[in-house]
PDB file of C-alpha atoms in Angstrom:
ATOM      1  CA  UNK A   1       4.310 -27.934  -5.424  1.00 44.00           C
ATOM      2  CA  UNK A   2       7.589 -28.955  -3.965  1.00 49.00           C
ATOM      3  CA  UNK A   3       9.090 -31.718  -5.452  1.00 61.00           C
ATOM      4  CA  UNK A   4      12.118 -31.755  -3.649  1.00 57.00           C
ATOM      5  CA  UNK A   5      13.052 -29.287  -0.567  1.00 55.00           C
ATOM      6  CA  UNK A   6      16.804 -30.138  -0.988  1.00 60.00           C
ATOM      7  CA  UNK A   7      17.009 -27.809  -3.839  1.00 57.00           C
ATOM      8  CA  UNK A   8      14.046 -25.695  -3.552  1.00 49.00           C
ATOM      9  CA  UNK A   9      14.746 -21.817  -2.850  1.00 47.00           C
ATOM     10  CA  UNK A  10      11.267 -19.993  -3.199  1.00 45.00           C
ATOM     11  CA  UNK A  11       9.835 -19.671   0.181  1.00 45.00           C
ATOM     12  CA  UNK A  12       6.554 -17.726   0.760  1.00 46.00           C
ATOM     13  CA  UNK A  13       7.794 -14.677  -1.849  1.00 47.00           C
ATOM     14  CA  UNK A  14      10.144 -13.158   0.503  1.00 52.00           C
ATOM     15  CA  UNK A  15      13.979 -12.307   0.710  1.00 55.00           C
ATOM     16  CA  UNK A  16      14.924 -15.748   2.681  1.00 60.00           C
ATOM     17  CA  UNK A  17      17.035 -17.820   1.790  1.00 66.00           C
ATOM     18  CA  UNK A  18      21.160 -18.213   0.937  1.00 72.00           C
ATOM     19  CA  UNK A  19      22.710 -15.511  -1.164  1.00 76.00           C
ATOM     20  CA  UNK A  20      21.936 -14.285  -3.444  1.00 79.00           C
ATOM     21  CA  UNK A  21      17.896 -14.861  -3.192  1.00 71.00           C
ATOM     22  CA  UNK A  22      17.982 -12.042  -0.536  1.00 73.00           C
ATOM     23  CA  UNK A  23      19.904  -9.280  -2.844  1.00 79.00           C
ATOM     24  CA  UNK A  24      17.942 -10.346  -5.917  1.00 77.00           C
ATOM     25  CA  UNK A  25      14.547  -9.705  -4.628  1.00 72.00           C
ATOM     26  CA  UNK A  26      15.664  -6.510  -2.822  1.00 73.00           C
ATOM     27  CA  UNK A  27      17.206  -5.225  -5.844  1.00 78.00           C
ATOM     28  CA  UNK A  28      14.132  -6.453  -8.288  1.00 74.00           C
ATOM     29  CA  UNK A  29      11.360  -5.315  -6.337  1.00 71.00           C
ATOM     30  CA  UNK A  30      13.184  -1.815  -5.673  1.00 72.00           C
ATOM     31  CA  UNK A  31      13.853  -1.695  -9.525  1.00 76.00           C
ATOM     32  CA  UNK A  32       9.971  -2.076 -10.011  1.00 72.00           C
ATOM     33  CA  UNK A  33       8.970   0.563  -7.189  1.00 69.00           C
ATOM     34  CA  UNK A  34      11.368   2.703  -8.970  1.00 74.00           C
ATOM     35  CA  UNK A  35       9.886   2.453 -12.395  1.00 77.00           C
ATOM     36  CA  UNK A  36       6.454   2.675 -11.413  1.00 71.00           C
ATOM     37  CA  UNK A  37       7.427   6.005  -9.137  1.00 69.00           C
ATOM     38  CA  UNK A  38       9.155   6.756 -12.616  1.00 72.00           C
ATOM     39  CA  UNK A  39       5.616   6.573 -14.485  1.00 73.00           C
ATOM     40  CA  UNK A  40       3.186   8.198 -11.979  1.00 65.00           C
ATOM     41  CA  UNK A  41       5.940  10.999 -11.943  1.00 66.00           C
ATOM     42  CA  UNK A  42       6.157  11.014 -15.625  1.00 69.00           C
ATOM     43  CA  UNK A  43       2.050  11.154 -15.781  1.00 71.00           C
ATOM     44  CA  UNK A  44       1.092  13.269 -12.638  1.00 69.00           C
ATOM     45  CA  UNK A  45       4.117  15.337 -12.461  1.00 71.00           C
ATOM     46  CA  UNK A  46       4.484  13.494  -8.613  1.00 78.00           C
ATOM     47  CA  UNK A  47       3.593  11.438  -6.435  1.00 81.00           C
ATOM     48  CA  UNK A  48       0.405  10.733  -5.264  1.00 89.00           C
ATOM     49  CA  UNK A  49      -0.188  11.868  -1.178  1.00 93.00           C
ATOM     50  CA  UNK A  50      -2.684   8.690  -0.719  1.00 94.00           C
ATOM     51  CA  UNK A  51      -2.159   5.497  -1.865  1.00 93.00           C
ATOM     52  CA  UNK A  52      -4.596   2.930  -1.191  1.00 94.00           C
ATOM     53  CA  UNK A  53      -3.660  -1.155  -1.631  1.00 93.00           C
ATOM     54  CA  UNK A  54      -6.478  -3.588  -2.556  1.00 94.00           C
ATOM     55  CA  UNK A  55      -4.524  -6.739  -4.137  1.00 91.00           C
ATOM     56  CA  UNK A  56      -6.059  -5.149  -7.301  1.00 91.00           C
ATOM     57  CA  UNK A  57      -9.882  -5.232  -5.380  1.00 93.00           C
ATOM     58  CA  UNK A  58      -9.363  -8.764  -3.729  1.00 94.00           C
ATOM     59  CA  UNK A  59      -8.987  -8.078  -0.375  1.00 93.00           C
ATOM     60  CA  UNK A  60     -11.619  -5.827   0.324  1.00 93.00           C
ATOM     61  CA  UNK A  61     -15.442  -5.489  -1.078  1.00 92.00           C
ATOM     62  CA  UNK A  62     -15.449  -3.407  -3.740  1.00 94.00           C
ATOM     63  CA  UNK A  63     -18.434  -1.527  -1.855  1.00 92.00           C
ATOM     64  CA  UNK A  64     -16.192  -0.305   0.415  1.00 93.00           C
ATOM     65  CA  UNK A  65     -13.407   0.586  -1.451  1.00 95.00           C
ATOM     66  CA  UNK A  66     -15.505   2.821  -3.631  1.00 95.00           C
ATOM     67  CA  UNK A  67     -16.874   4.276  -0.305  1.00 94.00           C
ATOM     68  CA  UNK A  68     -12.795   4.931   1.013  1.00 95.00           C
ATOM     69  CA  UNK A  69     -12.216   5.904  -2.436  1.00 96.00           C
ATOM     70  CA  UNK A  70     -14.975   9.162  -2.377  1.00 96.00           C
ATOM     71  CA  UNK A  71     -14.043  10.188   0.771  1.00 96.00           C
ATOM     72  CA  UNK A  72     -10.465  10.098   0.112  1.00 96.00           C
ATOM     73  CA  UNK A  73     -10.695  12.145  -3.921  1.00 96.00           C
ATOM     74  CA  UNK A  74     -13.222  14.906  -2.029  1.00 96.00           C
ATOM     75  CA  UNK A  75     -10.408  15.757   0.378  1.00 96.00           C
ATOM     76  CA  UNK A  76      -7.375  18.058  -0.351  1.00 94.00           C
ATOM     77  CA  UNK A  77      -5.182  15.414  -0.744  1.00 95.00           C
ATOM     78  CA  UNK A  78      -4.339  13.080  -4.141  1.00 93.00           C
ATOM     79  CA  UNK A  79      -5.134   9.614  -3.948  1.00 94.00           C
ATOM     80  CA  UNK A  80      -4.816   7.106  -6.182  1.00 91.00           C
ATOM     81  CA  UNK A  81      -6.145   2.832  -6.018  1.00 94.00           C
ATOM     82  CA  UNK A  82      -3.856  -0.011  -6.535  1.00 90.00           C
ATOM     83  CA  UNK A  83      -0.869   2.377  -8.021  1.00 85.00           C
ATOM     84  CA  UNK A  84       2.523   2.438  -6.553  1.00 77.00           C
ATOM     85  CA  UNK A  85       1.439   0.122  -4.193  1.00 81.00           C
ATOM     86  CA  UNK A  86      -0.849  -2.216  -4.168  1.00 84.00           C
ATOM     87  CA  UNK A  87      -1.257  -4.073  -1.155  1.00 84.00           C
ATOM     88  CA  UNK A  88       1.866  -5.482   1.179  1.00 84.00           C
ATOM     89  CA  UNK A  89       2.138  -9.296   2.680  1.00 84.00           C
ATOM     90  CA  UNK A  90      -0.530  -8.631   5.480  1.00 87.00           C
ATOM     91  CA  UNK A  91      -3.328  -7.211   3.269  1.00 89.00           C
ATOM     92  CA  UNK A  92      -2.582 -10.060   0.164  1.00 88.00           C
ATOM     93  CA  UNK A  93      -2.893 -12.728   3.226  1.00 89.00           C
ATOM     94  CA  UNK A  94      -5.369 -11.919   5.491  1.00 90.00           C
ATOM     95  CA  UNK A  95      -7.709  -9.515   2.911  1.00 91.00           C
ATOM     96  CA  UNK A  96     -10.894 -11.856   2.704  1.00 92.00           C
ATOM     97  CA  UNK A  97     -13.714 -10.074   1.808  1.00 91.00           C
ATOM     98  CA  UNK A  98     -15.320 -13.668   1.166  1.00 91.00           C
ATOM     99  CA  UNK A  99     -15.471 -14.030   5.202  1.00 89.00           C
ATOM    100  CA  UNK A 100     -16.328 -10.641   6.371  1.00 87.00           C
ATOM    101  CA  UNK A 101     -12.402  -9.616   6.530  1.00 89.00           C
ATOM    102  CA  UNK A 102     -11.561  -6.693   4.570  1.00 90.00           C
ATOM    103  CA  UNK A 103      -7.948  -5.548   4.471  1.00 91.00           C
ATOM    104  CA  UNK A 104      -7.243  -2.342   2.894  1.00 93.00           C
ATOM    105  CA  UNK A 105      -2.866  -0.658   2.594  1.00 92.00           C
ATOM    106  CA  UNK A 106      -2.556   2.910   3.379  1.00 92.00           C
ATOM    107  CA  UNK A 107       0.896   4.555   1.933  1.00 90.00           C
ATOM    108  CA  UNK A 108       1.011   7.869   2.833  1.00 91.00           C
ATOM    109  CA  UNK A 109       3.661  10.285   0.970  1.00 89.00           C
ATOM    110  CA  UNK A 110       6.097  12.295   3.488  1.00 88.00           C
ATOM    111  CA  UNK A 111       4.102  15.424   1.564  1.00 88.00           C
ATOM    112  CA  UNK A 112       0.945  14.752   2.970  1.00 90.00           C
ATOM    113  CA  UNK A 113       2.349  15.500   6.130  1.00 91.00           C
ATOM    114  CA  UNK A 114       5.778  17.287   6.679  1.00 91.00           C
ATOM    115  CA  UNK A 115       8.434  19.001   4.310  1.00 86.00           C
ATOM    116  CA  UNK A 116      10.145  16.770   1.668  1.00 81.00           C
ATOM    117  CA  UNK A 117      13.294  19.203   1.908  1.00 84.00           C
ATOM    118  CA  UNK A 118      16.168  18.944   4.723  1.00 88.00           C
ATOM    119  CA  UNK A 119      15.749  19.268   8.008  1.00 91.00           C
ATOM    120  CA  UNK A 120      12.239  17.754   6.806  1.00 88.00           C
ATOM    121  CA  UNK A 121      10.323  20.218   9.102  1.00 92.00           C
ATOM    122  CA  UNK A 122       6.812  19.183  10.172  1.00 90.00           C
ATOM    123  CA  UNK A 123       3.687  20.561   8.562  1.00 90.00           C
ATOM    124  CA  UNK A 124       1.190  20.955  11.359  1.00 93.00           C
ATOM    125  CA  UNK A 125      -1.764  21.960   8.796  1.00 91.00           C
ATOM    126  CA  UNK A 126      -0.942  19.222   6.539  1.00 89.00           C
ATOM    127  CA  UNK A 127      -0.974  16.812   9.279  1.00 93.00           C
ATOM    128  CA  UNK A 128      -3.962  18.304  10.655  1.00 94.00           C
ATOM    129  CA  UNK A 129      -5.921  17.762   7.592  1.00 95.00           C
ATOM    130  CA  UNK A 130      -4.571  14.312   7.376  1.00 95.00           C
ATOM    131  CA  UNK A 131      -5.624  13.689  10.590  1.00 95.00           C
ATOM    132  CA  UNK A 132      -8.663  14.584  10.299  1.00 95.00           C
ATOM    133  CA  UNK A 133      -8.880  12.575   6.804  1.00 96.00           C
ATOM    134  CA  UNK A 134      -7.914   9.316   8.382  1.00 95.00           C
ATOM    135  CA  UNK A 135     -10.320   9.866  11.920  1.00 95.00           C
ATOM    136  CA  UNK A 136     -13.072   9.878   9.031  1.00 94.00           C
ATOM    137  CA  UNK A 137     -11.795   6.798   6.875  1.00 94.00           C
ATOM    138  CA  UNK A 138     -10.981   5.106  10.035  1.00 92.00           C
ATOM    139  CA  UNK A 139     -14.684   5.498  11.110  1.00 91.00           C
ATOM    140  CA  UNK A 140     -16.379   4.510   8.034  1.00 90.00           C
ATOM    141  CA  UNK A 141     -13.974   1.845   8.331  1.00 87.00           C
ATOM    142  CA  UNK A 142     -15.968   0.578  12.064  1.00 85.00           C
ATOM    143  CA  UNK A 143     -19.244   1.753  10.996  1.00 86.00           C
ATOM    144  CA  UNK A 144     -18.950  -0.291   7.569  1.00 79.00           C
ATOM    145  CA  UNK A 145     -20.129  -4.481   7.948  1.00 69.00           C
ATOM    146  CA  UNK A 146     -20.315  -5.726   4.116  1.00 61.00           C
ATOM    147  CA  UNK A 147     -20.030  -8.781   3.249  1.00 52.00           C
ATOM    148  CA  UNK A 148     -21.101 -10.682   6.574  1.00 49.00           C
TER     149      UNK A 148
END
């Protein structure tokens, strides 16, 4: 896809690279984190506590997503699939639910677990409860072969 590396600048979709390829991906991807905080603001009235990154269901079976899914809407917590975020380098690269590998992002929002106001104070029964949220997802996670 190269035709000539001389003047070639794209590298793996990352900020590398001479300036300004590093400040113009910064900038654009911040400006479309900000707008899409902007909607789910707009629509939920916040943020959502759980987000959960699939590569828009290609890096994980969609079996098991739907399982992480009903065990993450039944707890206290708002969750929300593919929104925000949906699905970093790692996930996108090594998600292949093809071959038995499964790769599922977890953003959690400061809410979910300590104050959003200075001196952003700790929440021990938030972060109980999310505790105790991820020590289930985490072991349907190991219990979970689909796909093989």
């Amino acid at each position: 896809w190269v035709t000539n590396v001389a003047t070639t600048h794209y590298v793996i979709g990352s900020a590398m690279g001479p300036h300004p390829y590093p400040t113009l991906v910064r900038d654009l991807q911040r400006t479309i984190g900000d707008e899409a905080a902007a909607q789910m603001v707009a629509i939920e009235g916040r943020l959502p506590d759980l987000n959960f990154g699939t590569g828009g269901g290609k890096t994980a079976d969609p079996e098991l997503i739907g399982r992480i899914m009903e065990i993450a809407k039944a707890s206290p917590f708002s969750s929300i699939l593919n929104g925000r975020f949906t699905g970093g380098y790692i996930t996108r690269t090594y998600g292949k639910p093809e071959e038995g590998v499964h790769a599922i992002q977890l953003e959690k929002a400061q809410i979910a677990y300590m104050d959003e106001a200075p001196p952003y104070p700790w929440d021990a029964a938030c972060a109980g409860a999310l505790t105790a949220l991820l020590e289930r997802l985490v072991g349907v996670l190991l219990a979970t072969r689909v796909g093989v």
